[in-house]
mmCIF file of C-alpha atoms and ligand atoms in Angstrom:
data_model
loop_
_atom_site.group_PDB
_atom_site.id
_atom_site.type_symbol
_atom_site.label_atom_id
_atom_site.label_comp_id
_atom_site.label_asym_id
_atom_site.label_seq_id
_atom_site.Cartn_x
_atom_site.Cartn_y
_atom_site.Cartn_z
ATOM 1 C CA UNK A 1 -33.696 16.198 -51.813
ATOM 2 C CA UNK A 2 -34.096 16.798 -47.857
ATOM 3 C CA UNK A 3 -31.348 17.690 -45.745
ATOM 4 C CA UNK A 4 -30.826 13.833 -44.683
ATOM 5 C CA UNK A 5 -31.464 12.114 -47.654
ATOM 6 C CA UNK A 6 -28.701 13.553 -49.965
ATOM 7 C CA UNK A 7 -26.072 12.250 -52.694
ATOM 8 C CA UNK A 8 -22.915 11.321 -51.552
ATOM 9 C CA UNK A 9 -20.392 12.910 -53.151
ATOM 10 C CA UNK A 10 -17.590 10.814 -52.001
ATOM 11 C CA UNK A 11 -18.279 7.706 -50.883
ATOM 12 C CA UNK A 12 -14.097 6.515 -50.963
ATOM 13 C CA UNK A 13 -15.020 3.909 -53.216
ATOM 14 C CA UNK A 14 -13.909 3.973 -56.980
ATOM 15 C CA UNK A 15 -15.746 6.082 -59.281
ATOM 16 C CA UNK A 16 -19.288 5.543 -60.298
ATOM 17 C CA UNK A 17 -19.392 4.229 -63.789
ATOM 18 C CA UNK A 18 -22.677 4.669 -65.653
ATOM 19 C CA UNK A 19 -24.767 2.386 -66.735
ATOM 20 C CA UNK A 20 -25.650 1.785 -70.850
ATOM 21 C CA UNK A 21 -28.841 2.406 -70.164
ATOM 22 C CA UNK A 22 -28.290 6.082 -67.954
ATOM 23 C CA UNK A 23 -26.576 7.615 -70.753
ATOM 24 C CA UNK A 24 -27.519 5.903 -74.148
ATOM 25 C CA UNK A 25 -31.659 6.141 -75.325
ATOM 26 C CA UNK A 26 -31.387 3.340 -77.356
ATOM 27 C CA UNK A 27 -29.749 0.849 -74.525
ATOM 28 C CA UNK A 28 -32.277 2.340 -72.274
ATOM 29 C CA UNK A 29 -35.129 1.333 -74.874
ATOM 30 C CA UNK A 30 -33.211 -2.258 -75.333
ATOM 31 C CA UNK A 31 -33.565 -2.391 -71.509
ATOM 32 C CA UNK A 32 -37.089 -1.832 -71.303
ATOM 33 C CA UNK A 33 -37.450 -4.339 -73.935
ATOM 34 C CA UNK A 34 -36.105 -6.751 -72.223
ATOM 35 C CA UNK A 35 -37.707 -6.507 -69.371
ATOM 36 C CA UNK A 36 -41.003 -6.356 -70.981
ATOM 37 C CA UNK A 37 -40.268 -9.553 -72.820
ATOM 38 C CA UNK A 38 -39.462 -11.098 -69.217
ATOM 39 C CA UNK A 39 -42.787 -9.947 -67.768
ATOM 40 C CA UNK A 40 -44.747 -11.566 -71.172
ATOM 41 C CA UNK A 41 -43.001 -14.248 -70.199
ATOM 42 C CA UNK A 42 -44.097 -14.926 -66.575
ATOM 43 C CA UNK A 43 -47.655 -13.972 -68.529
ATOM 44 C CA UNK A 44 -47.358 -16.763 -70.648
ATOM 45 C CA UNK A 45 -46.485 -19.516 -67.763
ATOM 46 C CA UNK A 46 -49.328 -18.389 -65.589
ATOM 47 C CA UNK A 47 -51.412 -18.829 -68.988
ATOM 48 C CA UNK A 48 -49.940 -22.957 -69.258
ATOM 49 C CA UNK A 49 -50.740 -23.032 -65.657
ATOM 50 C CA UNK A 50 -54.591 -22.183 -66.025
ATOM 51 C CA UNK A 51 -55.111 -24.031 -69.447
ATOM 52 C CA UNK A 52 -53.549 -27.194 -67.681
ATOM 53 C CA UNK A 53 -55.211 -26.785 -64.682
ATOM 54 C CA UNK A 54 -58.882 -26.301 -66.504
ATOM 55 C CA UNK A 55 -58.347 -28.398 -69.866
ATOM 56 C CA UNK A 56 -55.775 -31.017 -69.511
ATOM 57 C CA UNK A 57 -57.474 -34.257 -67.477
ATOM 58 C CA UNK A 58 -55.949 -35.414 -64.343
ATOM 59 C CA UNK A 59 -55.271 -38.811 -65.456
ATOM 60 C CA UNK A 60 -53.607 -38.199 -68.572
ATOM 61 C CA UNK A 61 -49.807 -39.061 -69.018
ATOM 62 C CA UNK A 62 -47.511 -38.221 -71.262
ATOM 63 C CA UNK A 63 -43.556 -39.217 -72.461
ATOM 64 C CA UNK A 64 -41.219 -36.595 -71.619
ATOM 65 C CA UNK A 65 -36.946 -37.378 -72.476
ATOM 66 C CA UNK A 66 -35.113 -38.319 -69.412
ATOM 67 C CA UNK A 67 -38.054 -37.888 -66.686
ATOM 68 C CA UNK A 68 -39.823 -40.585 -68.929
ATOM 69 C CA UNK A 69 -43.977 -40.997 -68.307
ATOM 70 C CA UNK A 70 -45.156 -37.803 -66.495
ATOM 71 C CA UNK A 71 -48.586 -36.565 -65.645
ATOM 72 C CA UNK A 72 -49.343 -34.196 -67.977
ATOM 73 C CA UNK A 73 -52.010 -32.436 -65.756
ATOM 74 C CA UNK A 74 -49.216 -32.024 -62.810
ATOM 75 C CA UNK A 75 -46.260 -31.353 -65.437
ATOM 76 C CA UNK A 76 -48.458 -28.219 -66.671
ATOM 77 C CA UNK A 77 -48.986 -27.067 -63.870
ATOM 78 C CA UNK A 78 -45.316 -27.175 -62.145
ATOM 79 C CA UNK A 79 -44.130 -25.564 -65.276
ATOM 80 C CA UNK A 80 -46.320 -22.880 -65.582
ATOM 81 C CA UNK A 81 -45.898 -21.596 -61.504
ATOM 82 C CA UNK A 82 -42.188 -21.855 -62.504
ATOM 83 C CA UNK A 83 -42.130 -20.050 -65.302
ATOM 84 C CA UNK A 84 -44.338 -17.577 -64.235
ATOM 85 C CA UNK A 85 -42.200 -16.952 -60.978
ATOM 86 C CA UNK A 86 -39.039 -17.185 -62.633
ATOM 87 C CA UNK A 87 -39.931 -14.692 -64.994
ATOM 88 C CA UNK A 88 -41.225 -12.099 -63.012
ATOM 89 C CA UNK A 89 -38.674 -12.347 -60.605
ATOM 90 C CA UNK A 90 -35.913 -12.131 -63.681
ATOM 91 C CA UNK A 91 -37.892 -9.185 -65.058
ATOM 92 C CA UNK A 92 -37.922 -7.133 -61.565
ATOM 93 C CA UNK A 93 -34.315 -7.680 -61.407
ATOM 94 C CA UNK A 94 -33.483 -6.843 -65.094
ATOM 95 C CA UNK A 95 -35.318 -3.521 -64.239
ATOM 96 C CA UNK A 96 -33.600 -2.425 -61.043
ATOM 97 C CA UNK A 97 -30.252 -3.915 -62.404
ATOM 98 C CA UNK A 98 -30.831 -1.793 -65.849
ATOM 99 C CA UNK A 99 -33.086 1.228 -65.462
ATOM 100 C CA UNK A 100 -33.779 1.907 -61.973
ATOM 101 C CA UNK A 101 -31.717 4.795 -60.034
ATOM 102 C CA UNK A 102 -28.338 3.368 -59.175
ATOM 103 C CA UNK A 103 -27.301 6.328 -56.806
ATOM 104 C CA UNK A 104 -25.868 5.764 -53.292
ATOM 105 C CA UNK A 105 -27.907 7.685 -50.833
ATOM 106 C CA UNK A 106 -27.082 8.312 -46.993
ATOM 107 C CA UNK A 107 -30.223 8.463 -44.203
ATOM 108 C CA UNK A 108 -28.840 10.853 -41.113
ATOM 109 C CA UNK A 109 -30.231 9.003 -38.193
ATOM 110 C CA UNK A 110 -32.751 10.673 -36.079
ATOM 111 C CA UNK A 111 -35.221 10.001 -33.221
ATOM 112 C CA UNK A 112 -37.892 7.262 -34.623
ATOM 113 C CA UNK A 113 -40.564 9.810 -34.675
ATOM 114 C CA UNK A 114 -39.832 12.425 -37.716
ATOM 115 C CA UNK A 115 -40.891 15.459 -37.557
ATOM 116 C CA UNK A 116 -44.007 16.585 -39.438
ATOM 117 C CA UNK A 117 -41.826 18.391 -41.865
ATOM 118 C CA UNK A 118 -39.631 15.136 -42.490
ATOM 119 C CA UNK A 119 -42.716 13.211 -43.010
ATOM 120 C CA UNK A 120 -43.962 15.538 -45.766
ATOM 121 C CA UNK A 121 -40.459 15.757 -47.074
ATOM 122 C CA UNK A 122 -40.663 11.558 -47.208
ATOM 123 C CA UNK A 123 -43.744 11.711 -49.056
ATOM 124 C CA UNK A 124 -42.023 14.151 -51.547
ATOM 125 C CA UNK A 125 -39.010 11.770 -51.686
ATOM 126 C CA UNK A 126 -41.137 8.829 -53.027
ATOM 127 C CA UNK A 127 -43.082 10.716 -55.311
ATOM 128 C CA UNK A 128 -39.799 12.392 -56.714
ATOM 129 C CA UNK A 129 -38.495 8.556 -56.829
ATOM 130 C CA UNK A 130 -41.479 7.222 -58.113
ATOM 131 C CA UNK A 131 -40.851 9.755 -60.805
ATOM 132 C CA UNK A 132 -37.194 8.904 -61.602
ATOM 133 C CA UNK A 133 -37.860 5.221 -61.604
ATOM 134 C CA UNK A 134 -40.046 6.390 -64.424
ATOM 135 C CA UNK A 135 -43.377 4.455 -63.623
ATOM 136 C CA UNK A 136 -45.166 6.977 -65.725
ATOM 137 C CA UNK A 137 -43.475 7.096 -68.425
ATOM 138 C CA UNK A 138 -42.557 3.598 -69.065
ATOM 139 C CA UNK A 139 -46.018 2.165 -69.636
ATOM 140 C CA UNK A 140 -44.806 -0.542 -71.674
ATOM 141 C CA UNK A 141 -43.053 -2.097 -68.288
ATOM 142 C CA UNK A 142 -46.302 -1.117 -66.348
ATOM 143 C CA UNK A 143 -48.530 -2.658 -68.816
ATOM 144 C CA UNK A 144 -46.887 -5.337 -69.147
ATOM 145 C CA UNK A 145 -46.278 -6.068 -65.159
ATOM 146 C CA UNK A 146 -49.648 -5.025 -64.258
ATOM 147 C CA UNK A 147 -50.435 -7.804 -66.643
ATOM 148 C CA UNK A 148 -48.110 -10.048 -65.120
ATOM 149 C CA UNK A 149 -49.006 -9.664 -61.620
ATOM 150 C CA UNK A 150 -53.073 -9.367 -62.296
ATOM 151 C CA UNK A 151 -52.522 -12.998 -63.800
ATOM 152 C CA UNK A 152 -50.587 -14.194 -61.056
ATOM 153 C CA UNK A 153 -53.305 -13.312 -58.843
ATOM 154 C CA UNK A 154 -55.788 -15.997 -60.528
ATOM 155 C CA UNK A 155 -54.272 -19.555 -60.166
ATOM 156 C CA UNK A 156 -54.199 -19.289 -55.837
ATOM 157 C CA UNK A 157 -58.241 -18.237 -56.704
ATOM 158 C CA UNK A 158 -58.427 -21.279 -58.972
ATOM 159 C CA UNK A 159 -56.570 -23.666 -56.701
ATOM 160 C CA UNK A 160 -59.975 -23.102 -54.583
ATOM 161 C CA UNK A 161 -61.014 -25.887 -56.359
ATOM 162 C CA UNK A 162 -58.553 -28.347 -55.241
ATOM 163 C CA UNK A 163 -60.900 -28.302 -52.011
ATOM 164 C CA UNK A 164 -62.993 -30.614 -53.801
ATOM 165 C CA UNK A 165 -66.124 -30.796 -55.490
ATOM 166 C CA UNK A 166 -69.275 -30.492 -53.958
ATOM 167 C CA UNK A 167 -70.038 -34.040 -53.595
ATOM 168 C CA UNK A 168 -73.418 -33.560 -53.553
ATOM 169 C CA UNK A 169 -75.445 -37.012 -54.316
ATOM 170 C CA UNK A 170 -72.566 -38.319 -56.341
ATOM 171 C CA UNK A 171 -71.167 -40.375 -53.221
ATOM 172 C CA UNK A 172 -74.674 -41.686 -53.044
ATOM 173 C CA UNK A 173 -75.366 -43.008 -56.275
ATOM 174 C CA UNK A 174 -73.201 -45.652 -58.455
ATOM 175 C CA UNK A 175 -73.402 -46.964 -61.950
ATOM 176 C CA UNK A 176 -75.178 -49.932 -61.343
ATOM 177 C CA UNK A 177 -79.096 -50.251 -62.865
ATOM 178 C CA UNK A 178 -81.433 -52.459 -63.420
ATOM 179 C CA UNK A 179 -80.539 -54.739 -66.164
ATOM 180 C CA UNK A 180 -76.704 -53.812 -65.995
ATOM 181 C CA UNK A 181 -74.659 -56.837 -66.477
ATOM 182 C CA UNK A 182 -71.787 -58.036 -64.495
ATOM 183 C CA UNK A 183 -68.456 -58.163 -66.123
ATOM 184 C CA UNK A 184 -65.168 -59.061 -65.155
ATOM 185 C CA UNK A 185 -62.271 -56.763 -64.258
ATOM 186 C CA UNK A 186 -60.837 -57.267 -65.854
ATOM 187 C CA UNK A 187 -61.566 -58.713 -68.948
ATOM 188 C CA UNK A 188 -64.745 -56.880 -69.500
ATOM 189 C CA UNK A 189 -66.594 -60.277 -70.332
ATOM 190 C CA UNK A 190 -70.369 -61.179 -69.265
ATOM 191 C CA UNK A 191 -70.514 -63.812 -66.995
ATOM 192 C CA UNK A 192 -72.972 -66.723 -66.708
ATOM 193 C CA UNK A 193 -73.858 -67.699 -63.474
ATOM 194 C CA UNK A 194 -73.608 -71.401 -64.278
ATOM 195 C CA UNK A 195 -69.530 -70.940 -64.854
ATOM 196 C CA UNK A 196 -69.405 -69.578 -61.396
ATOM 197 C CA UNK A 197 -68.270 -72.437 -59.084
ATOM 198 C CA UNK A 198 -69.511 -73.080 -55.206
ATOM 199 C CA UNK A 199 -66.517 -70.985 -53.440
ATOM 200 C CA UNK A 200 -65.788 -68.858 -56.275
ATOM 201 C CA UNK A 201 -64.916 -65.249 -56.131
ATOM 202 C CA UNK A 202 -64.531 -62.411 -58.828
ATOM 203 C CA UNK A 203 -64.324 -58.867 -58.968
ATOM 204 C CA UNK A 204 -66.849 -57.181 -61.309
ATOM 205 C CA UNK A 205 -68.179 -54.186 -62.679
ATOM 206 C CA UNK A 206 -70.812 -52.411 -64.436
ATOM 207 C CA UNK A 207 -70.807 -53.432 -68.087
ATOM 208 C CA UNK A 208 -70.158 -49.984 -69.979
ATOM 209 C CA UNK A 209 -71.189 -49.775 -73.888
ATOM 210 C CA UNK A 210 -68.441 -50.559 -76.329
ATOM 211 C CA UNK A 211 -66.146 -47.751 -76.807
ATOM 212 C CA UNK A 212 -67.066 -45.627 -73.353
ATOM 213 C CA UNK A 213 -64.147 -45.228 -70.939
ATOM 214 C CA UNK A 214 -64.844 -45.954 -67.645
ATOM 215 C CA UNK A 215 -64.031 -43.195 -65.008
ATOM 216 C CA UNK A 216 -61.421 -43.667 -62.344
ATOM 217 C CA UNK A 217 -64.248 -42.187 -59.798
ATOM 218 C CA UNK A 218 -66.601 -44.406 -60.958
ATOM 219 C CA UNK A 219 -64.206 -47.495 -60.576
ATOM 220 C CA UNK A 220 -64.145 -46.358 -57.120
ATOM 221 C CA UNK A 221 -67.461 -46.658 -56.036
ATOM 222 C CA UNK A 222 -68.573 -49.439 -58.425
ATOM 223 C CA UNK A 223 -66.213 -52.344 -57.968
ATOM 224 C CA UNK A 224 -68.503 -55.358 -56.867
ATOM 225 C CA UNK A 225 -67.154 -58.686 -55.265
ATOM 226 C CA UNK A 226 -69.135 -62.116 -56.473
ATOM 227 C CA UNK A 227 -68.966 -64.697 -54.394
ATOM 228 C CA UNK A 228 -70.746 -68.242 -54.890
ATOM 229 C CA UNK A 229 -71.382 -70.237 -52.193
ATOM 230 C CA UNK A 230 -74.410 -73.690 -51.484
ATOM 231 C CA UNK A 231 -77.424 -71.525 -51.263
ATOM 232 C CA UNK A 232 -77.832 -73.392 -48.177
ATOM 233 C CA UNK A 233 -74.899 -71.909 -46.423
ATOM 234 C CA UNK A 234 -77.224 -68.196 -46.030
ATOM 235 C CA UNK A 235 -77.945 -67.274 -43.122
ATOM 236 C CA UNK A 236 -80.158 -63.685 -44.881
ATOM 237 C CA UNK A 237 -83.642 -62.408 -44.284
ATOM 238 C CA UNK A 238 -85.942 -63.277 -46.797
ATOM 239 C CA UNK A 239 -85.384 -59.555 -48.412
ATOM 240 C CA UNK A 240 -81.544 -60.123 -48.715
ATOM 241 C CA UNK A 241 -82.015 -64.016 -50.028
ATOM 242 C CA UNK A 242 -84.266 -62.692 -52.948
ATOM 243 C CA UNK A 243 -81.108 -60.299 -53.828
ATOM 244 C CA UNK A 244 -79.095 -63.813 -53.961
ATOM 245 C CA UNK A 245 -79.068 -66.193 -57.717
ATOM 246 C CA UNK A 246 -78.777 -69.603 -56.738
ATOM 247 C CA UNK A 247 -75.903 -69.505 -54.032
ATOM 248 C CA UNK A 248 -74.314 -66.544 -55.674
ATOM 249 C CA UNK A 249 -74.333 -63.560 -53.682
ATOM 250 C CA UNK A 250 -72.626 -59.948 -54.702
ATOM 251 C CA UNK A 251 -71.538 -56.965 -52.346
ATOM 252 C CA UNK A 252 -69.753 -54.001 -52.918
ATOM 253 C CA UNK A 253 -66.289 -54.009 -52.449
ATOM 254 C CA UNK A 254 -65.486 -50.768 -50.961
ATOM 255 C CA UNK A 255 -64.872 -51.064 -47.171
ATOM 256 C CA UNK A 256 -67.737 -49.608 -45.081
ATOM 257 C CA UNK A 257 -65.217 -48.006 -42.938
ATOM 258 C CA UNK A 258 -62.809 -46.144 -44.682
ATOM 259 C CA UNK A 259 -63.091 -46.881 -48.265
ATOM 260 C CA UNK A 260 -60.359 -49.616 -48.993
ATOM 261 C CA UNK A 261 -60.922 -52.492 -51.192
ATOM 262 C CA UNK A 262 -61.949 -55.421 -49.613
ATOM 263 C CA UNK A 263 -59.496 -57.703 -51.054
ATOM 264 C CA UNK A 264 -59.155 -61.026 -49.349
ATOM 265 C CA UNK A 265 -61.689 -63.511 -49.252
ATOM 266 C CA UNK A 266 -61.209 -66.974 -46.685
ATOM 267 C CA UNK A 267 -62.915 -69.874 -48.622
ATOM 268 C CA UNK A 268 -63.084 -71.696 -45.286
ATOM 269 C CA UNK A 269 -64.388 -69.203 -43.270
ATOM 270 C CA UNK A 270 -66.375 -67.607 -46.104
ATOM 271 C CA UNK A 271 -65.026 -64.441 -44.226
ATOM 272 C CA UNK A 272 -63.906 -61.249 -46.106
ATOM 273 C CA UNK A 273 -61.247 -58.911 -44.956
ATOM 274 C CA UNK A 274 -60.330 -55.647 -45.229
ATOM 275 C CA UNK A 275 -56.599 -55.035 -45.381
ATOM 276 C CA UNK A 276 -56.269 -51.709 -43.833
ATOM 277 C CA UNK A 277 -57.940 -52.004 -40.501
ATOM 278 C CA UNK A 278 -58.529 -55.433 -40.236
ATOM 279 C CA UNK A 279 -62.983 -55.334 -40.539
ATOM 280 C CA UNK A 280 -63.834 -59.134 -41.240
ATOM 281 C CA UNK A 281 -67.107 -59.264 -43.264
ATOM 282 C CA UNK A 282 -69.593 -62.959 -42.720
ATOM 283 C CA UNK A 283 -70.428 -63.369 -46.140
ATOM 284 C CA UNK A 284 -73.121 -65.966 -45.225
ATOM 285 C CA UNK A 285 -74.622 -63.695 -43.031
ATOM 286 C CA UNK A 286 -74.740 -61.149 -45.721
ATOM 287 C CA UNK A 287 -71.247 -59.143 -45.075
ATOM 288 C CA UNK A 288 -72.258 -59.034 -40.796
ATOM 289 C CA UNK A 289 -69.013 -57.273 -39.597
ATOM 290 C CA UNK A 290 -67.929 -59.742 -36.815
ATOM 291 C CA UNK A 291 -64.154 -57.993 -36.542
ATOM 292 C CA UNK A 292 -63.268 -54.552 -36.558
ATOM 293 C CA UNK A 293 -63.690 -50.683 -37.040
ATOM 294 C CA UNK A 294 -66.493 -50.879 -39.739
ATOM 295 C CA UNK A 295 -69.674 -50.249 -38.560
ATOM 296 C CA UNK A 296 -72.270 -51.472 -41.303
ATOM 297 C CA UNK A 297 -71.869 -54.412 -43.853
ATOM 298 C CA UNK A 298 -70.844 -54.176 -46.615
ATOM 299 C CA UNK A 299 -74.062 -53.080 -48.862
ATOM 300 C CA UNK A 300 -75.459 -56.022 -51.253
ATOM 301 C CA UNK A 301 -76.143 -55.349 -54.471
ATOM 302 C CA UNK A 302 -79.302 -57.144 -55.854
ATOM 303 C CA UNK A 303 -78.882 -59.946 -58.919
ATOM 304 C CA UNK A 304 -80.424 -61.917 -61.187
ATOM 305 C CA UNK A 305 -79.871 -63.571 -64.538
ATOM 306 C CA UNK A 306 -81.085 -61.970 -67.788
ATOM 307 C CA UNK A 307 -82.766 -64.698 -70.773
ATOM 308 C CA UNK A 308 -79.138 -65.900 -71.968
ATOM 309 C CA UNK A 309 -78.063 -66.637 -67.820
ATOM 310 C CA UNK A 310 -75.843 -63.819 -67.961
ATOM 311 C CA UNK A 311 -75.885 -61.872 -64.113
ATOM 312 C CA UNK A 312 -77.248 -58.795 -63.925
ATOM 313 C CA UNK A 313 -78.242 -56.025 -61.494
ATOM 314 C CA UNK A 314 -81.528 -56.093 -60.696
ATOM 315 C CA UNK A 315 -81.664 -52.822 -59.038
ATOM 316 C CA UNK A 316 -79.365 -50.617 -58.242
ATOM 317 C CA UNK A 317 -77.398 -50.570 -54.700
ATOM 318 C CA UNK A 318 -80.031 -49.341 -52.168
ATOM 319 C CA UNK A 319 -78.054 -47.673 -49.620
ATOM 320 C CA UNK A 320 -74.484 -45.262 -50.575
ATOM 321 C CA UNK A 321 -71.107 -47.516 -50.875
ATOM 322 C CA UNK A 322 -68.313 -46.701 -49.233
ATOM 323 C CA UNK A 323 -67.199 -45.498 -45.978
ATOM 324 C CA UNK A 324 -70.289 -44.957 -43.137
ATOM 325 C CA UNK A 325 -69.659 -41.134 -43.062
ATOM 326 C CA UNK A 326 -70.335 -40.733 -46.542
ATOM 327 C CA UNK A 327 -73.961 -41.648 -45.111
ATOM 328 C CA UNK A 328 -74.311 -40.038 -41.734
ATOM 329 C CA UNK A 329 -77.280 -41.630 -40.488
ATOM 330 C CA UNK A 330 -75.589 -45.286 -40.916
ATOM 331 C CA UNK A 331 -72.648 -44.441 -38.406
HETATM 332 S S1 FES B 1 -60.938 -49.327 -44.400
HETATM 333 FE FE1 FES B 1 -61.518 -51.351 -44.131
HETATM 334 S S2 FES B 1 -61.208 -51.706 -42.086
HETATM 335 FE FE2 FES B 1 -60.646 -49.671 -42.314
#
């Protein structure tokens, strides 16, 4: 030990008393036990935390006593960067409480620059400490916290993710095809056009095949409003009127400017308005915006009737639903 770094021999408070683990081998080996366990431990959360975060689906809930319905995705993933924290922090201090040096040292002060010879003698210091805290010899505690901290170092790569997919042409592209009937939503039921009644509206969606689940991102983009009105009352080009079925006209029913549902529909007006920012869609005039922030209409998806007068798609949208920036060269 260097001249400034030394042992003091009386500090004036009450004698040191010795640790279990400084005097008896087997309460040192209990110690190291322990803390091993703790490290496996913090292993083990940061484990839940990457199999929730890769296998357990976002929208999936589950019961849990007193908080009730949880989602289990977010559950799994709080409990595991608790655990794992917890852990390792309980195992760091169960070390340094238990089997790390416990002597009382006293650093002489001294101009901030040491001498060379203090600086080597610093270096010696650690490595003597580095020895006494035992790192090489306890390789069950260094196995098992090189373990625990490697792990810990995956979930903030994994959390990448959460920037998002690479939307690619998914924003451009919707479930609707030729032939797809409309349903109700919901209710899931066909619908004949001849039920629909002049000033009618209903939300629809893709039929799906009995059985299938619809996704929640799907929902999202394919949510369709129907809207009957006298096909006199158009006001279309002849390429929008041939998307029409006798008065009954259908456009998607995600706002064109920043993706809220277009929700209210004015049977005298024939207007449609979005609640968020106030865009007013002419329905006549084949969603014209006449009010408001969006800048295109709202995209028209083309219909017919199939041989039992059910509605169907008869193509699928022609331009990307959704908000204008989703398709740059529309803004
Ligand atoms: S999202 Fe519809 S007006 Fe803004």
């Amino acid at each position: 030990m260097s001249n400034e770094i030394e042992a003091i021999k009386d500090p004036g408070v009450p004698a040191h008393v010795h640790r279990a683990a400084d005097i008896d081998p087997k309460a040192e080996k209990a110690a190291e036990r322990q803390v091993a366990i703790l490290f496996a431990l913090s292993a083990f959360g940061t484990v839940l935390l990457i199999l929730s975060y890769v296998f357990v689906p976002q929208d999936k809930f589950i019961f849990v006593p007193v908080m009730g319905s949880q989602n289990a995705h977010q559950l799994g993933l709080g409990l595991g960067m608790a655990i794992s924290l917890f852990f390792i922090g309980m195992g760091l201090i169960q070390w340094a409480r238990t089997l790390m040096p416990d002597t009382e040292v006293v650093a002489q002060r001294h101009e901030f620059r040491s001498s060379e010879s203090d600086r080597e003698d610093f270096v010696s210091t650690i490595k003597e400490r580095a020895g006494t805290v035992g790192m090489g010899r306890r390789s069950l505690i260094k196995k098992s916290l090189g373990a625990a901290l490697g792990l810990s170092a995956l979930p903030p790569l994994l959390l990448l993710r959460d920037l998002g997919p690479v939307p690619s042409k998914s924003l451009e592209t919707t479930s609707w095809k030729a032939g797809t009937r409309l349903v109700t939503d919901p209710g899931n039921r066909p619908i004949l056009a001849s039920d629909l009644e002049v000033g009618a509206v209903a939300q629809v969606l893709p039929e799906v095949a009995e059985g299938s689940e619809r996704a929640l991102s799907d929902i999202g983009k394919d949510a369709v409003l129907l809207i009957r009105l006298r096909p006199t009352d158009f006001q279309l080009t002849a390429k929008k009127l041939a998307m029409t079925h006798d008065g009954i006209i259908a456009f998607s029913k995600i706002c064109s400017h920043m993706g809220c549902a277009v929700a209210l529909y004015e049977q005298q007006t024939k207007h449609l308005l979005c609640p968020c920012h106030q865009s007013t869609f002419d329905v006549p005039r084949g969603a014209k915006v006449i009010f408001g922030p969006a800048a295109r209409p709202l995209p028209q998806l083309d219909i017919t009737v199939d041989a039992q007068g059910y509605l169907i798609a008869r193509a699928p949208f022609s331009e990307p639903v959704g908000p204008s920036f989703w398709e740059r060269n529309s803004q």
